[in-house]
Amino acid sequence: MSTVADDRLAEPGLEPGLRERKKQQTRSAIHEAALQLIDERGPEATTVDQICQAADVSSRTFFNYFPSKAAALLQLPETPVTPEARERFLAASGGLVWALCDVVGGISEIGPDRIRLKKLLSRHPELVSPASSMMLELRTQFVALAAERASSQEQAELAVALVMAAFGCTIHDEGRDAPLAARLRNTVEQLHGAFDEQLV
Amino acid sequence: MSTVADDRLAEPGLEPGLRERKKQQTRSAIHEAALQLIDERGPEATTVDQICQAADVSSRTFFNYFPSKAAALLQLPETPVTPEARERFLAASGGLVWALCDVVGGISEIGPDRIRLKKLLSRHPELVSPASSMMLELRTQFVALAAERASSQEQAELAVALVMAAFGCTIHDEGRDAPLAARLRNTVEQLHGAFDEQLV
DNA sequence: TGCTGTTTTGCAGACATTGCAATATTACAC
DNA sequence: GTGTAATATTGCAATGTCTGCAAAACAGCA
């Protein structure tokens, strides 16, 4: 969904051309600037123009790369269900929910500044809502994927709901630098355990 | 949180004065107009100004009553955990999650146009994200309430996550005019059942 | 009727976001 | 190298949401 057309040199194992390299560079510059400024001043107090200035791009370019301020900060993939992820999902031996944890967890395996983001989120709770909002937009993709292994649409929805609930928890639980997928699985187990105690 | 100062005549059993009546009237007019117009034209195609014109108020007044377009449409209470709801919650005999379903479900017992809203949501999926977003803002209130009965903060978070997940499902399940609380409980049970099948 | 507190409104302005057209830059063929 | 097509960056104008502020309209009450 990136507005900037994908360079064909991007896909194969070929070394990316100058063009592609510059694009990654720009994208990264914007993201870095957003991360830095929002960290210092908070999300509301940081304007897109300030980020652009720091990243040395025009505000128009900013919106060529990201659809919103929050998107620039979080950098969620527009299409989390890559063909490879799908392969792994379909081939996974465990249960549906289990496999989903891996796919959903995969969105943040990029790992470099995920920790910074985590801290940002706990320092600025106003960001939780936009972040979850963006996750929600991916929901339908996850449901579609889940449906490929579920025995019914209902099941697919339930499984995704479960994992999204776990995601909601991991967003709130402070600390923990374990990979997201692992945390998700852990939380799902806790949710399972919850049924044996509070409910009746 | 309404910007419009609360009239002291609003609380007790006294008949509200003209002032209070007008306020309710205005609020309702705005909500109705939003409901109607957004239903016809869709959320993006409907501007605040159009709603104001239909409700016959200035746009400034609109924002005195509601913090956003979505808020005017959904009319979620700013404080869903009323003293009475809290009483009932603390006194409820069932499990924590169970009791939470009632509280969370309570936010929409106003019932008149909840059905219209439901249809709106399925007709315009773009609304799901804002709606969930607004629910999220209430999350901390629910967690705080849950913590009063939970044996740990963790438990409170898990319980709320479960109910919010159920809420996410009920938003998506078409049809059904049963009260929200009942649907929530139902979905929670389904989630419970899910553990005995897909997981391992 | 006149005083007081509340609500409504208009206005100006900040900020996010989009469409469009001009400009600059890269890739590639000759 | 030069030229051309493709693509990226930018500027500009416009729309729409939302806020602060001060003036005007209005209800409650003496």
Short mmCIF file of C-alpha atoms (C1' of nucleotides) in Angstrom, two decimals:
data_model
loop_
_atom_site.label_atom_id
_atom_site.label_comp_id
_atom_site.label_asym_id
_atom_site.label_seq_id
_atom_site.Cartn_x
_atom_site.Cartn_y
_atom_site.Cartn_z
CA MET A 1 0.00 0.00 0.00
CA SER A 2 3.03 2.24 0.03
CA THR A 3 2.28 5.15 -2.25
CA VAL A 4 5.75 5.01 -3.57
CA ALA A 5 5.84 2.45 -6.37
CA ASP A 6 7.92 -0.58 -5.60
CA ASP A 7 11.10 -0.85 -7.54
CA ARG A 8 11.39 -4.16 -9.32
CA LEU A 9 14.90 -4.46 -8.08
CA ALA A 10 13.45 -4.87 -4.63
CA GLU A 11 12.18 -8.43 -4.81
CA PRO A 12 14.87 -10.89 -5.86
CA GLY A 13 18.24 -11.52 -4.34
CA LEU A 14 19.74 -8.84 -6.51
CA GLU A 15 21.55 -5.99 -4.86
CA PRO A 16 19.09 -3.13 -4.79
CA GLY A 17 19.87 -0.22 -7.06
CA LEU A 18 20.56 3.29 -5.92
CA ARG A 19 16.90 4.13 -6.23
CA GLU A 20 15.77 1.41 -3.89
CA ARG A 21 18.52 2.18 -1.46
CA LYS A 22 17.55 5.81 -1.30
CA LYS A 23 13.98 4.90 -0.69
CA GLN A 24 14.84 2.69 2.24
CA GLN A 25 17.03 5.45 3.49
CA THR A 26 14.28 8.03 3.29
CA ARG A 27 11.79 5.73 4.92
CA SER A 28 14.19 5.02 7.69
CA ALA A 29 15.05 8.68 8.16
CA ILE A 30 11.41 9.54 8.59
CA HIS A 31 10.84 6.70 11.00
CA GLU A 32 13.90 7.59 13.04
CA ALA A 33 12.92 11.22 13.24
CA ALA A 34 9.41 10.32 14.31
CA LEU A 35 10.70 7.95 16.94
CA GLN A 36 13.12 10.47 18.31
CA LEU A 37 10.90 13.53 18.35
CA ILE A 38 7.81 11.79 19.64
CA ASP A 39 9.90 10.21 22.33
CA GLU A 40 11.12 13.62 23.47
CA ARG A 41 8.03 15.74 23.09
CA GLY A 42 5.17 13.30 23.10
CA PRO A 43 2.89 12.42 20.20
CA GLU A 44 0.50 15.34 20.37
CA ALA A 45 3.23 17.90 20.75
CA THR A 46 5.05 16.63 17.69
CA THR A 47 3.82 17.83 14.33
CA VAL A 48 4.37 16.12 11.04
CA ASP A 49 6.20 19.19 9.84
CA GLN A 50 8.68 18.90 12.66
CA ILE A 51 9.34 15.30 11.77
CA CYS A 52 9.79 16.25 8.13
CA GLN A 53 12.21 18.95 9.03
CA ALA A 54 14.24 16.55 11.14
CA ALA A 55 14.19 13.94 8.40
CA ASP A 56 14.88 16.57 5.76
CA VAL A 57 11.98 15.74 3.49
CA SER A 58 8.92 17.65 2.43
CA SER A 59 5.71 16.92 4.23
CA ARG A 60 4.30 15.72 0.95
CA THR A 61 6.97 13.08 0.80
CA PHE A 62 6.18 12.06 4.32
CA PHE A 63 2.68 11.14 3.24
CA ASN A 64 4.01 9.34 0.22
CA TYR A 65 5.66 6.93 2.60
CA PHE A 66 3.24 6.75 5.49
CA PRO A 67 -0.49 7.30 5.64
CA SER A 68 -0.34 8.93 9.05
CA LYS A 69 1.89 10.12 11.83
CA ALA A 70 1.23 7.00 13.86
CA ALA A 71 2.07 4.81 10.90
CA ALA A 72 5.45 6.45 10.57
CA LEU A 73 6.15 5.76 14.19
CA LEU A 74 4.98 2.16 14.33
CA GLN A 75 5.89 1.07 10.84
CA LEU A 76 3.49 -1.83 10.81
CA PRO A 77 3.64 -3.79 7.58
CA GLU A 78 0.68 -3.06 5.35
CA THR A 79 0.56 -6.74 4.48
CA PRO A 80 1.63 -8.82 7.45
CA VAL A 81 0.57 -12.08 5.85
CA THR A 82 3.44 -12.64 3.48
CA PRO A 83 3.50 -15.73 1.29
CA GLU A 84 6.22 -17.22 3.47
CA ALA A 85 4.29 -16.51 6.66
CA ARG A 86 1.28 -18.12 5.07
CA GLU A 87 3.29 -21.21 4.15
CA ARG A 88 4.54 -21.58 7.67
CA PHE A 89 1.09 -21.03 9.04
CA LEU A 90 -0.52 -23.68 6.89
CA ALA A 91 2.24 -26.14 7.58
CA ALA A 92 2.41 -25.56 11.33
CA SER A 93 1.60 -28.65 13.34
CA GLY A 94 0.16 -27.08 16.49
CA GLY A 95 -3.32 -25.67 16.96
CA LEU A 96 -4.82 -22.84 15.01
CA VAL A 97 -4.41 -20.24 17.68
CA TRP A 98 -0.87 -21.31 18.27
CA ALA A 99 0.02 -20.87 14.63
CA LEU A 100 -1.69 -17.52 14.57
CA CYS A 101 0.47 -16.30 17.41
CA ASP A 102 3.48 -16.83 15.20
CA VAL A 103 2.02 -14.95 12.28
CA VAL A 104 0.80 -12.05 14.36
CA GLY A 105 4.01 -12.04 16.32
CA GLY A 106 5.90 -11.90 13.06
CA ILE A 107 4.91 -8.33 12.43
CA SER A 108 7.52 -7.09 14.83
CA GLU A 109 10.38 -9.48 14.37
CA ILE A 110 12.32 -6.68 12.77
CA GLY A 111 13.48 -6.26 16.27
CA PRO A 112 15.85 -3.31 16.14
CA ASP A 113 13.87 -0.53 17.72
CA ARG A 114 10.97 -2.62 18.88
CA ILE A 115 12.25 -2.14 22.36
CA ARG A 116 12.33 1.60 21.97
CA LEU A 117 8.80 1.46 20.70
CA LYS A 118 7.76 -0.59 23.66
CA LYS A 119 9.14 1.98 26.05
CA LEU A 120 7.54 4.74 24.05
CA LEU A 121 4.18 3.06 24.38
CA SER A 122 4.42 2.83 28.13
CA ARG A 123 5.72 6.37 28.42
CA HIS A 124 2.95 7.75 26.23
CA PRO A 125 -0.25 5.79 26.75
CA GLU A 126 -2.03 8.04 24.25
CA LEU A 127 -0.27 5.94 21.64
CA VAL A 128 -1.92 2.72 22.66
CA SER A 129 -5.16 3.61 20.99
CA PRO A 130 -3.70 4.46 17.59
CA ALA A 131 -1.47 1.41 17.76
CA SER A 132 -4.35 -0.93 18.46
CA SER A 133 -6.33 0.83 15.81
CA MET A 134 -3.72 0.02 13.24
CA MET A 135 -3.63 -3.57 14.39
CA LEU A 136 -7.37 -3.71 13.93
CA GLU A 137 -7.03 -2.80 10.31
CA LEU A 138 -4.96 -5.93 9.87
CA ARG A 139 -7.58 -8.01 11.55
CA THR A 140 -9.43 -8.95 8.40
CA GLN A 141 -6.23 -10.25 6.88
CA PHE A 142 -5.64 -12.45 9.87
CA VAL A 143 -9.20 -13.69 9.82
CA ALA A 144 -8.90 -14.55 6.16
CA LEU A 145 -5.74 -16.47 6.87
CA ALA A 146 -7.21 -18.24 9.87
CA ALA A 147 -10.20 -19.26 7.80
CA GLU A 148 -7.91 -21.32 5.63
CA ARG A 149 -7.34 -23.68 8.51
CA ALA A 150 -10.45 -23.22 10.58
CA SER A 151 -13.46 -25.45 10.20
CA SER A 152 -15.77 -22.48 10.13
CA GLN A 153 -15.80 -18.74 9.79
CA GLU A 154 -16.87 -18.56 13.43
CA GLN A 155 -13.80 -20.45 14.52
CA ALA A 156 -11.55 -18.23 12.53
CA GLU A 157 -13.04 -15.14 14.14
CA LEU A 158 -12.73 -16.61 17.60
CA ALA A 159 -9.14 -17.63 17.12
CA VAL A 160 -8.18 -14.20 15.87
CA ALA A 161 -10.10 -12.55 18.69
CA LEU A 162 -8.14 -14.60 21.16
CA VAL A 163 -4.81 -13.64 19.71
CA MET A 164 -5.79 -10.00 19.41
CA ALA A 165 -6.81 -10.04 23.05
CA ALA A 166 -3.41 -11.43 23.91
CA PHE A 167 -1.87 -8.70 21.82
CA GLY A 168 -3.79 -6.13 23.80
CA CYS A 169 -2.27 -7.55 26.95
CA THR A 170 1.29 -7.61 25.66
CA ILE A 171 0.94 -3.98 24.72
CA HIS A 172 0.17 -3.18 28.30
CA ASP A 173 2.56 -5.46 30.11
CA GLU A 174 5.59 -3.40 30.87
CA GLY A 175 9.08 -4.63 30.31
CA ARG A 176 9.78 -8.03 28.77
CA ASP A 177 12.00 -8.01 25.76
CA ALA A 178 11.04 -11.51 24.66
CA PRO A 179 9.93 -11.77 21.04
CA LEU A 180 6.33 -10.85 20.49
CA ALA A 181 5.26 -14.28 19.27
CA ALA A 182 6.48 -15.90 22.46
CA ARG A 183 4.75 -13.34 24.60
CA LEU A 184 1.55 -13.89 22.69
CA ARG A 185 1.67 -17.63 23.23
CA ASN A 186 2.37 -17.07 26.86
CA THR A 187 -0.57 -14.74 27.25
CA VAL A 188 -2.87 -17.08 25.42
CA GLU A 189 -1.97 -19.78 27.93
CA GLN A 190 -2.74 -17.41 30.73
CA LEU A 191 -6.08 -16.66 29.16
CA HIS A 192 -6.70 -20.37 29.02
CA GLY A 193 -5.90 -20.65 32.67
CA ALA A 194 -8.20 -17.76 33.43
CA PHE A 195 -11.17 -19.87 32.49
CA ASP A 196 -10.44 -22.27 35.31
CA GLU A 197 -10.62 -19.58 37.94
CA GLN A 198 -12.74 -16.48 37.46
CA LEU A 199 -15.52 -17.87 35.33
CA VAL A 200 -18.23 -20.26 36.38
CA MET B 1 -15.97 15.16 30.24
CA SER B 2 -18.66 17.00 28.35
CA THR B 3 -17.44 20.52 27.73
CA VAL B 4 -20.86 21.82 28.50
CA ALA B 5 -21.00 22.36 32.25
CA ASP B 6 -23.37 20.03 34.00
CA ASP B 7 -26.43 21.68 35.34
CA ARG B 8 -26.99 20.95 39.00
CA LEU B 9 -30.62 20.29 38.24
CA ALA B 10 -29.52 17.24 36.36
CA GLU B 11 -28.71 14.89 39.23
CA PRO B 12 -31.63 14.47 41.63
CA GLY B 13 -35.16 13.41 40.95
CA LEU B 14 -36.17 16.98 40.33
CA GLU B 15 -37.77 17.83 37.04
CA PRO B 16 -35.04 19.31 34.91
CA GLY B 17 -35.38 23.00 34.13
CA LEU B 18 -35.66 24.42 30.68
CA ARG B 19 -31.94 24.74 30.48
CA GLU B 20 -31.26 21.06 31.09
CA ARG B 21 -34.04 20.04 28.77
CA LYS B 22 -32.62 22.12 25.96
CA LYS B 23 -29.25 20.58 26.44
CA GLN B 24 -30.57 17.05 26.15
CA GLN B 25 -32.51 18.17 23.14
CA THR B 26 -29.47 19.63 21.46
CA ARG B 27 -27.38 16.58 22.22
CA SER B 28 -30.05 14.36 20.83
CA ALA B 29 -30.50 16.48 17.73
CA ILE B 30 -26.82 16.25 16.95
CA HIS B 31 -26.77 12.52 17.51
CA GLU B 32 -29.84 11.97 15.36
CA ALA B 33 -28.47 14.06 12.57
CA ALA B 34 -25.18 12.21 12.66
CA LEU B 35 -26.91 8.86 12.65
CA GLN B 36 -29.13 9.80 9.78
CA LEU B 37 -26.59 11.47 7.54
CA ILE B 38 -23.83 8.96 8.10
CA ASP B 39 -26.27 6.19 7.43
CA GLU B 40 -27.16 7.72 4.09
CA ARG B 41 -23.83 8.98 2.86
CA GLY B 42 -21.26 7.02 4.78
CA PRO B 43 -18.92 8.32 7.45
CA GLU B 44 -16.21 9.81 5.27
CA ALA B 45 -18.65 11.52 2.97
CA THR B 46 -20.37 13.22 5.87
CA THR B 47 -18.76 16.35 7.24
CA VAL B 48 -19.26 17.79 10.67
CA ASP B 49 -20.64 20.91 9.07
CA GLN B 50 -23.34 18.95 7.33
CA ILE B 51 -24.34 17.35 10.61
CA CYS B 52 -24.41 20.75 12.26
CA GLN B 53 -26.58 22.15 9.56
CA ALA B 54 -29.02 19.27 9.89
CA ALA B 55 -29.05 19.63 13.66
CA ASP B 56 -29.26 23.38 13.39
CA VAL B 57 -26.32 24.20 15.63
CA SER B 58 -22.99 25.82 15.01
CA SER B 59 -20.02 23.58 14.50
CA ARG B 60 -18.52 25.05 17.62
CA THR B 61 -21.47 23.81 19.60
CA PHE B 62 -21.05 20.40 18.07
CA PHE B 63 -17.61 20.16 19.59
CA ASN B 64 -18.92 21.42 22.88
CA TYR B 65 -21.00 18.29 23.08
CA PHE B 66 -18.84 15.68 21.40
CA PRO B 67 -15.09 15.44 21.01
CA SER B 68 -15.29 13.95 17.54
CA LYS B 69 -17.59 12.95 14.73
CA ALA B 70 -17.42 9.31 15.75
CA ALA B 71 -18.29 10.21 19.33
CA ALA B 72 -21.43 11.97 18.18
CA LEU B 73 -22.46 8.90 16.28
CA LEU B 74 -21.72 6.30 18.93
CA GLN B 75 -22.48 8.32 22.03
CA LEU B 76 -20.45 6.09 24.31
CA PRO B 77 -20.63 7.23 27.90
CA GLU B 78 -17.46 8.94 29.01
CA THR B 79 -17.75 7.13 32.32
CA PRO B 80 -19.26 3.71 31.79
CA VAL B 81 -18.54 2.59 35.33
CA THR B 82 -21.31 4.34 37.19
CA PRO B 83 -21.61 3.93 40.96
CA GLU B 84 -24.61 1.67 40.45
CA ALA B 85 -22.83 -0.46 37.87
CA ARG B 86 -19.94 -0.75 40.29
CA GLU B 87 -22.27 -1.85 43.08
CA ARG B 88 -23.79 -4.54 40.94
CA PHE B 89 -20.37 -5.64 39.78
CA LEU B 90 -18.99 -6.00 43.27
CA ALA B 91 -22.09 -7.79 44.49
CA ALA B 92 -22.41 -10.15 41.53
CA SER B 93 -22.11 -13.79 42.48
CA GLY B 94 -20.68 -15.26 39.28
CA GLY B 95 -17.09 -15.15 38.08
CA LEU B 96 -15.12 -12.01 37.41
CA VAL B 97 -15.36 -12.23 33.66
CA TRP B 98 -19.03 -12.90 33.90
CA ALA B 99 -19.64 -9.82 35.95
CA LEU B 100 -17.53 -7.78 33.61
CA CYS B 101 -19.69 -8.78 30.69
CA ASP B 102 -22.60 -7.13 32.41
CA VAL B 103 -20.73 -3.91 33.08
CA VAL B 104 -19.29 -3.68 29.59
CA GLY B 105 -22.60 -4.71 28.12
CA GLY B 106 -24.24 -1.97 30.13
CA ILE B 107 -22.79 0.73 27.97
CA SER B 108 -25.38 0.11 25.32
CA GLU B 109 -28.47 -0.78 27.29
CA ILE B 110 -29.94 2.54 26.29
CA GLY B 111 -31.31 0.41 23.55
CA PRO B 112 -33.29 2.80 21.35
CA ASP B 113 -31.10 3.16 18.32
CA ARG B 114 -28.54 0.55 19.23
CA ILE B 115 -30.02 -1.57 16.51
CA ARG B 116 -29.64 1.20 13.98
CA LEU B 117 -26.06 1.57 15.08
CA LYS B 118 -25.46 -2.12 14.67
CA LYS B 119 -26.70 -2.03 11.12
CA LEU B 120 -24.65 1.05 10.46
CA LEU B 121 -21.54 -0.75 11.62
CA SER B 122 -22.07 -3.66 9.30
CA ARG B 123 -22.98 -1.40 6.43
CA HIS B 124 -19.91 0.79 6.95
CA PRO B 125 -16.99 -1.28 8.20
CA GLU B 126 -14.81 1.83 8.26
CA LEU B 127 -16.62 2.62 11.47
CA VAL B 128 -15.40 -0.47 13.26
CA SER B 129 -11.98 0.95 13.84
CA PRO B 130 -13.11 4.23 15.43
CA ALA B 131 -15.66 2.37 17.48
CA SER B 132 -13.13 -0.05 18.88
CA SER B 133 -10.79 2.80 19.42
CA MET B 134 -13.29 4.53 21.63
CA MET B 135 -13.91 1.33 23.53
CA LEU B 136 -10.20 1.07 24.11
CA GLU B 137 -10.17 4.42 25.83
CA LEU B 138 -12.55 2.96 28.36
CA ARG B 139 -10.33 -0.01 28.92
CA THR B 140 -8.41 1.45 31.82
CA GLN B 141 -11.66 2.14 33.63
CA PHE B 142 -12.71 -1.46 33.23
CA VAL B 143 -9.33 -2.69 34.35
CA ALA B 144 -9.51 -0.52 37.43
CA LEU B 145 -12.92 -1.90 38.24
CA ALA B 146 -11.88 -5.49 37.60
CA ALA B 147 -8.91 -5.02 39.88
CA GLU B 148 -11.30 -4.48 42.76
CA ARG B 149 -12.36 -8.09 42.54
CA ALA B 150 -9.34 -9.72 40.97
CA SER B 151 -6.64 -11.32 43.02
CA SER B 152 -3.96 -9.60 41.00
CA GLN B 153 -3.43 -6.89 38.46
CA GLU B 154 -2.58 -9.59 35.95
CA GLN B 155 -5.92 -11.25 36.46
CA ALA B 156 -7.75 -8.01 36.03
CA GLU B 157 -5.98 -7.36 32.75
CA LEU B 158 -6.68 -10.86 31.49
CA ALA B 159 -10.33 -10.70 32.39
CA VAL B 160 -10.77 -7.39 30.62
CA ALA B 161 -8.85 -8.63 27.61
CA LEU B 162 -11.19 -11.56 27.37
CA VAL B 163 -14.27 -9.41 27.46
CA MET B 164 -12.84 -6.91 25.02
CA ALA B 165 -12.04 -9.78 22.66
CA ALA B 166 -15.63 -10.89 22.95
CA PHE B 167 -16.69 -7.35 22.26
CA GLY B 168 -14.60 -7.34 19.12
CA CYS B 169 -16.45 -10.44 17.98
CA THR B 170 -19.88 -9.10 18.69
CA ILE B 171 -19.06 -6.03 16.67
CA HIS B 172 -18.40 -8.25 13.72
CA ASP B 173 -21.17 -10.79 14.06
CA GLU B 174 -23.98 -9.60 11.88
CA GLY B 175 -27.56 -9.51 12.99
CA ARG B 176 -28.59 -10.56 16.50
CA ASP B 177 -30.62 -8.06 18.39
CA ALA B 178 -30.01 -9.65 21.79
CA PRO B 179 -28.72 -7.27 24.44
CA LEU B 180 -24.99 -6.72 24.31
CA ALA B 181 -24.28 -8.24 27.72
CA ALA B 182 -25.89 -11.51 26.71
CA ARG B 183 -24.00 -11.62 23.46
CA LEU B 184 -20.78 -10.98 25.33
CA ARG B 185 -21.39 -13.83 27.72
CA ASN B 186 -22.23 -16.07 24.83
CA THR B 187 -19.06 -15.20 22.97
CA VAL B 188 -16.96 -15.69 26.08
CA GLU B 189 -18.34 -19.20 26.32
CA GLN B 190 -17.44 -19.83 22.74
CA LEU B 191 -13.96 -18.59 23.43
CA HIS B 192 -13.78 -21.03 26.27
CA GLY B 193 -14.84 -23.81 23.98
CA ALA B 194 -12.23 -22.77 21.47
CA PHE B 195 -9.52 -23.86 23.82
CA ASP B 196 -10.71 -27.44 23.68
CA GLU B 197 -10.32 -27.66 19.94
CA GLN B 198 -7.77 -25.56 18.13
CA LEU B 199 -5.12 -25.27 20.76
CA VAL B 200 -2.93 -28.11 22.00
"C1'" DT C 1 -36.80 44.45 35.40
"C1'" DG C 2 -32.06 43.68 36.08
"C1'" DC C 3 -28.12 40.76 37.68
"C1'" DT C 4 -25.58 36.42 37.18
"C1'" DG C 5 -24.04 32.31 35.39
"C1'" DT C 6 -24.32 29.19 31.29
"C1'" DT C 7 -24.65 28.20 26.48
"C1'" DT C 8 -24.15 29.32 21.83
"C1'" DT C 9 -21.79 31.31 18.32
"C1'" DG C 10 -18.32 33.42 15.20
"C1'" DC C 11 -13.76 33.83 14.19
"C1'" DA C 12 -9.17 32.90 13.69
"C1'" DG C 13 -5.86 29.47 13.63
"C1'" DA C 14 -3.21 24.97 14.12
"C1'" DC C 15 -2.69 20.63 12.21
"C1'" DA C 16 -3.44 16.36 9.29
"C1'" DT C 17 -4.22 14.77 4.88
"C1'" DT C 18 -5.10 14.65 -0.26
"C1'" DG C 19 -4.95 15.89 -5.37
"C1'" DC C 20 -2.53 17.93 -8.92
"C1'" DA C 21 1.02 19.58 -11.66
"C1'" DA C 22 5.93 20.91 -11.97
"C1'" DT C 23 10.57 19.45 -11.15
"C1'" DA C 24 14.39 16.55 -10.22
"C1'" DT C 25 16.51 12.11 -10.22
"C1'" DT C 26 17.43 7.37 -11.61
"C1'" DA C 27 17.48 3.54 -14.85
"C1'" DC C 28 18.42 2.03 -19.20
"C1'" DA C 29 19.15 1.93 -24.13
"C1'" DC C 30 21.82 3.73 -27.81
"C1'" DG D 1 28.00 10.16 -22.75
"C1'" DT D 2 23.38 11.54 -24.22
"C1'" DG D 3 18.56 11.06 -24.37
"C1'" DT D 4 14.38 9.19 -22.95
"C1'" DA D 5 11.09 6.93 -20.09
"C1'" DA D 6 9.99 5.88 -15.42
"C1'" DT D 7 9.72 7.23 -10.85
"C1'" DA D 8 10.43 10.16 -6.76
"C1'" DT D 9 10.26 14.63 -4.58
"C1'" DT D 10 8.30 18.85 -3.95
"C1'" DG D 11 5.18 23.00 -3.74
"C1'" DC D 12 0.77 24.65 -3.65
"C1'" DA D 13 -3.92 24.88 -2.85
"C1'" DA D 14 -7.77 23.03 -0.68
"C1'" DT D 15 -10.63 20.38 2.54
"C1'" DG D 16 -11.75 18.87 7.01
"C1'" DT D 17 -11.17 18.22 12.07
"C1'" DC D 18 -10.62 20.38 16.23
"C1'" DT D 19 -9.27 24.19 19.87
"C1'" DG D 20 -8.98 28.78 22.21
"C1'" DC D 21 -10.98 33.06 22.88
"C1'" DA D 22 -14.18 36.73 23.41
"C1'" DA D 23 -18.77 38.55 22.25
"C1'" DA D 24 -23.69 37.80 22.09
"C1'" DA D 25 -27.94 35.33 23.45
"C1'" DC D 26 -30.37 33.17 27.04
"C1'" DA D 27 -32.16 30.87 31.38
"C1'" DG D 28 -32.62 31.30 36.49
"C1'" DC D 29 -33.60 34.05 40.07
"C1'" DA D 30 -34.16 38.21 43.11
#
